[in-house]
Amino acid sequence: MGLSIIRSDTRSRQLGYTLLELLLVLGLLGLFASWTFQMRPSNVGQAIVALRSQIVQARFEAIERNSPVAVVYRSEDLVFLTLAVGHLDIGEGCLAGEELGRLRLEEFRRVRVKNDPLSGLVWLPSGTGRTCSGSGAFNQTIALVDHKREARVIVSRAGRVRSEVQR
């Protein structure tokens, strides 16, 4: 008895992928990538969250320090400043004071201010607000836009700060 080689009549499976399998994998990768990009907030969304946080923090600083704190927009620098103004006779003094915070819009690609904010807002130690020009009653809306979306921060005199992002 000698050794015999047993041959199978079935063809050996070729290694590799079919076109259908490759298309299925590419389709799934495309679907996952689109979900990832949709879940990431837009530049204007990130900017509006940062601006809202800055305004809320300024209110807390005014209460904590027991002195007025202003949030003003300097259009020449595209920057929102938080300043400890230190006195109640605000008038022109809104841009004078110790700088507590700064938000540069250039950090958020293509984001710009749509409406020029009023003279700025001042949080008083009581937690209420007014404008830098001294007006006691205000509801201020600051709108930011990029190439696709618009977002707003809405500030009430009573201290409520909310944000809206348009889809």
PDB file of N, CA, C and O in Angstrom, residues 42-49 110-115 141-154 163-167:
ATOM      1  N   SER A  42     -21.370  72.866  15.528  1.00  0.00           N
ATOM      2  CA  SER A  42     -20.793  73.783  14.549  1.00  0.00           C
ATOM      3  C   SER A  42     -19.941  74.826  15.269  1.00  0.00           C
ATOM      4  O   SER A  42     -19.992  74.973  16.487  1.00  0.00           O
ATOM      5  N   ASN A  43     -19.176  75.564  14.491  1.00  0.00           N
ATOM      6  CA  ASN A  43     -18.339  76.621  15.066  1.00  0.00           C
ATOM      7  C   ASN A  43     -19.184  77.666  15.774  1.00  0.00           C
ATOM      8  O   ASN A  43     -18.844  78.131  16.862  1.00  0.00           O
ATOM      9  N   VAL A  44     -20.307  78.047  15.150  1.00  0.00           N
ATOM     10  CA  VAL A  44     -21.162  79.054  15.782  1.00  0.00           C
ATOM     11  C   VAL A  44     -21.808  78.479  17.046  1.00  0.00           C
ATOM     12  O   VAL A  44     -22.008  79.201  18.022  1.00  0.00           O
ATOM     13  N   GLY A  45     -22.096  77.200  17.058  1.00  0.00           N
ATOM     14  CA  GLY A  45     -22.636  76.565  18.268  1.00  0.00           C
ATOM     15  C   GLY A  45     -21.639  76.575  19.411  1.00  0.00           C
ATOM     16  O   GLY A  45     -21.984  76.857  20.562  1.00  0.00           O
ATOM     17  N   GLN A  46     -20.393  76.300  19.096  1.00  0.00           N
ATOM     18  CA  GLN A  46     -19.344  76.337  20.119  1.00  0.00           C
ATOM     19  C   GLN A  46     -19.126  77.761  20.616  1.00  0.00           C
ATOM     20  O   GLN A  46     -18.947  77.994  21.809  1.00  0.00           O
ATOM     21  N   ALA A  47     -19.159  78.725  19.695  1.00  0.00           N
ATOM     22  CA  ALA A  47     -18.951  80.127  20.075  1.00  0.00           C
ATOM     23  C   ALA A  47     -20.080  80.625  20.962  1.00  0.00           C
ATOM     24  O   ALA A  47     -19.849  81.358  21.935  1.00  0.00           O
ATOM     25  N   ILE A  48     -21.320  80.237  20.659  1.00  0.00           N
ATOM     26  CA  ILE A  48     -22.455  80.735  21.437  1.00  0.00           C
ATOM     27  C   ILE A  48     -22.435  80.132  22.844  1.00  0.00           C
ATOM     28  O   ILE A  48     -22.796  80.795  23.814  1.00  0.00           O
ATOM     29  N   VAL A  49     -21.994  78.887  22.965  1.00  0.00           N
ATOM     30  CA  VAL A  49     -21.867  78.275  24.295  1.00  0.00           C
ATOM     31  C   VAL A  49     -20.794  79.003  25.100  1.00  0.00           C
ATOM     32  O   VAL A  49     -20.982  79.296  26.290  1.00  0.00           O
ATOM     33  N   ARG A 110     -14.776  81.441  10.931  1.00  0.00           N
ATOM     34  CA  ARG A 110     -15.845  82.095  10.174  1.00  0.00           C
ATOM     35  C   ARG A 110     -17.012  82.600  11.021  1.00  0.00           C
ATOM     36  O   ARG A 110     -18.082  82.865  10.493  1.00  0.00           O
ATOM     37  N   VAL A 111     -16.854  82.712  12.309  1.00  0.00           N
ATOM     38  CA  VAL A 111     -17.930  83.216  13.164  1.00  0.00           C
ATOM     39  C   VAL A 111     -17.779  84.725  13.309  1.00  0.00           C
ATOM     40  O   VAL A 111     -16.685  85.226  13.541  1.00  0.00           O
ATOM     41  N   ARG A 112     -18.888  85.408  13.159  1.00  0.00           N
ATOM     42  CA  ARG A 112     -18.877  86.866  13.309  1.00  0.00           C
ATOM     43  C   ARG A 112     -20.151  87.298  14.018  1.00  0.00           C
ATOM     44  O   ARG A 112     -21.120  86.547  14.100  1.00  0.00           O
ATOM     45  N   VAL A 113     -20.139  88.519  14.520  1.00  0.00           N
ATOM     46  CA  VAL A 113     -21.314  89.075  15.184  1.00  0.00           C
ATOM     47  C   VAL A 113     -22.247  89.615  14.111  1.00  0.00           C
ATOM     48  O   VAL A 113     -21.826  90.393  13.250  1.00  0.00           O
ATOM     49  N   LYS A 114     -23.499  89.191  14.145  1.00  0.00           N
ATOM     50  CA  LYS A 114     -24.464  89.637  13.136  1.00  0.00           C
ATOM     51  C   LYS A 114     -24.985  91.025  13.461  1.00  0.00           C
ATOM     52  O   LYS A 114     -25.040  91.895  12.615  1.00  0.00           O
ATOM     53  N   ASN A 115     -25.400  91.214  14.703  1.00  0.00           N
ATOM     54  CA  ASN A 115     -25.894  92.526  15.127  1.00  0.00           C
ATOM     55  C   ASN A 115     -24.886  93.120  16.091  1.00  0.00           C
ATOM     56  O   ASN A 115     -24.338  92.427  16.930  1.00  0.00           O
ATOM     57  N   THR A 141     -30.102  90.856  22.902  1.00  0.00           N
ATOM     58  CA  THR A 141     -29.869  89.688  22.071  1.00  0.00           C
ATOM     59  C   THR A 141     -28.587  89.901  21.290  1.00  0.00           C
ATOM     60  O   THR A 141     -28.426  90.915  20.620  1.00  0.00           O
ATOM     61  N   ILE A 142     -27.690  88.944  21.400  1.00  0.00           N
ATOM     62  CA  ILE A 142     -26.441  88.982  20.654  1.00  0.00           C
ATOM     63  C   ILE A 142     -26.492  87.817  19.675  1.00  0.00           C
ATOM     64  O   ILE A 142     -26.617  86.666  20.084  1.00  0.00           O
ATOM     65  N   ALA A 143     -26.417  88.123  18.386  1.00  0.00           N
ATOM     66  CA  ALA A 143     -26.502  87.092  17.350  1.00  0.00           C
ATOM     67  C   ALA A 143     -25.133  86.862  16.732  1.00  0.00           C
ATOM     68  O   ALA A 143     -24.434  87.802  16.362  1.00  0.00           O
ATOM     69  N   LEU A 144     -24.752  85.594  16.645  1.00  0.00           N
ATOM     70  CA  LEU A 144     -23.521  85.191  15.977  1.00  0.00           C
ATOM     71  C   LEU A 144     -23.894  84.335  14.766  1.00  0.00           C
ATOM     72  O   LEU A 144     -24.849  83.568  14.825  1.00  0.00           O
ATOM     73  N   VAL A 145     -23.138  84.458  13.689  1.00  0.00           N
ATOM     74  CA  VAL A 145     -23.398  83.671  12.486  1.00  0.00           C
ATOM     75  C   VAL A 145     -22.091  83.111  11.936  1.00  0.00           C
ATOM     76  O   VAL A 145     -21.019  83.660  12.167  1.00  0.00           O
ATOM     77  N   ASP A 146     -22.211  81.999  11.243  1.00  0.00           N
ATOM     78  CA  ASP A 146     -21.125  81.505  10.404  1.00  0.00           C
ATOM     79  C   ASP A 146     -21.717  81.267   9.024  1.00  0.00           C
ATOM     80  O   ASP A 146     -22.805  81.758   8.735  1.00  0.00           O
ATOM     81  N   HIS A 147     -21.059  80.539   8.179  1.00  0.00           N
ATOM     82  CA  HIS A 147     -21.537  80.377   6.810  1.00  0.00           C
ATOM     83  C   HIS A 147     -22.809  79.538   6.700  1.00  0.00           C
ATOM     84  O   HIS A 147     -23.478  79.577   5.681  1.00  0.00           O
ATOM     85  N   LYS A 148     -23.169  78.792   7.747  1.00  0.00           N
ATOM     86  CA  LYS A 148     -24.346  77.925   7.667  1.00  0.00           C
ATOM     87  C   LYS A 148     -25.440  78.250   8.678  1.00  0.00           C
ATOM     88  O   LYS A 148     -26.599  78.065   8.401  1.00  0.00           O
ATOM     89  N   ARG A 149     -25.073  78.675   9.856  1.00  0.00           N
ATOM     90  CA  ARG A 149     -26.043  78.777  10.948  1.00  0.00           C
ATOM     91  C   ARG A 149     -25.990  80.126  11.635  1.00  0.00           C
ATOM     92  O   ARG A 149     -25.035  80.876  11.524  1.00  0.00           O
ATOM     93  N   GLU A 150     -27.044  80.355  12.411  1.00  0.00           N
ATOM     94  CA  GLU A 150     -27.113  81.544  13.253  1.00  0.00           C
ATOM     95  C   GLU A 150     -27.437  81.083  14.666  1.00  0.00           C
ATOM     96  O   GLU A 150     -28.187  80.130  14.872  1.00  0.00           O
ATOM     97  N   ALA A 151     -26.875  81.765  15.638  1.00  0.00           N
ATOM     98  CA  ALA A 151     -27.135  81.455  17.040  1.00  0.00           C
ATOM     99  C   ALA A 151     -27.260  82.758  17.807  1.00  0.00           C
ATOM    100  O   ALA A 151     -26.684  83.775  17.415  1.00  0.00           O
ATOM    101  N   ARG A 152     -28.044  82.720  18.876  1.00  0.00           N
ATOM    102  CA  ARG A 152     -28.275  83.926  19.674  1.00  0.00           C
ATOM    103  C   ARG A 152     -28.136  83.621  21.156  1.00  0.00           C
ATOM    104  O   ARG A 152     -28.501  82.553  21.615  1.00  0.00           O
ATOM    105  N   VAL A 153     -27.623  84.623  21.874  1.00  0.00           N
ATOM    106  CA  VAL A 153     -27.673  84.631  23.333  1.00  0.00           C
ATOM    107  C   VAL A 153     -28.661  85.726  23.701  1.00  0.00           C
ATOM    108  O   VAL A 153     -28.540  86.857  23.235  1.00  0.00           O
ATOM    109  N   ILE A 154     -29.639  85.370  24.511  1.00  0.00           N
ATOM    110  CA  ILE A 154     -30.664  86.317  24.938  1.00  0.00           C
ATOM    111  C   ILE A 154     -30.506  86.529  26.433  1.00  0.00           C
ATOM    112  O   ILE A 154     -30.523  85.576  27.212  1.00  0.00           O
ATOM    113  N   SER A 163     -29.524  80.500  25.302  1.00  0.00           N
ATOM    114  CA  SER A 163     -28.964  80.508  23.945  1.00  0.00           C
ATOM    115  C   SER A 163     -29.857  79.693  23.021  1.00  0.00           C
ATOM    116  O   SER A 163     -30.520  78.750  23.452  1.00  0.00           O
ATOM    117  N   GLU A 164     -29.848  80.068  21.761  1.00  0.00           N
ATOM    118  CA  GLU A 164     -30.623  79.384  20.727  1.00  0.00           C
ATOM    119  C   GLU A 164     -29.712  79.213  19.518  1.00  0.00           C
ATOM    120  O   GLU A 164     -29.046  80.149  19.113  1.00  0.00           O
ATOM    121  N   VAL A 165     -29.731  78.020  18.933  1.00  0.00           N
ATOM    122  CA  VAL A 165     -28.991  77.770  17.701  1.00  0.00           C
ATOM    123  C   VAL A 165     -30.001  77.409  16.627  1.00  0.00           C
ATOM    124  O   VAL A 165     -30.792  76.490  16.813  1.00  0.00           O
ATOM    125  N   GLN A 166     -29.979  78.137  15.525  1.00  0.00           N
ATOM    126  CA  GLN A 166     -30.875  77.852  14.405  1.00  0.00           C
ATOM    127  C   GLN A 166     -30.305  76.695  13.615  1.00  0.00           C
ATOM    128  O   GLN A 166     -29.130  76.651  13.335  1.00  0.00           O
ATOM    129  N   ARG A 167     -31.132  75.762  13.251  1.00  0.00           N
ATOM    130  CA  ARG A 167     -30.682  74.596  12.461  1.00  0.00           C
ATOM    131  C   ARG A 167     -30.831  74.865  11.001  1.00  0.00           C
ATOM    132  O   ARG A 167     -31.606  75.514  10.504  1.00  0.00           O
TER     133      ARG A 167
END
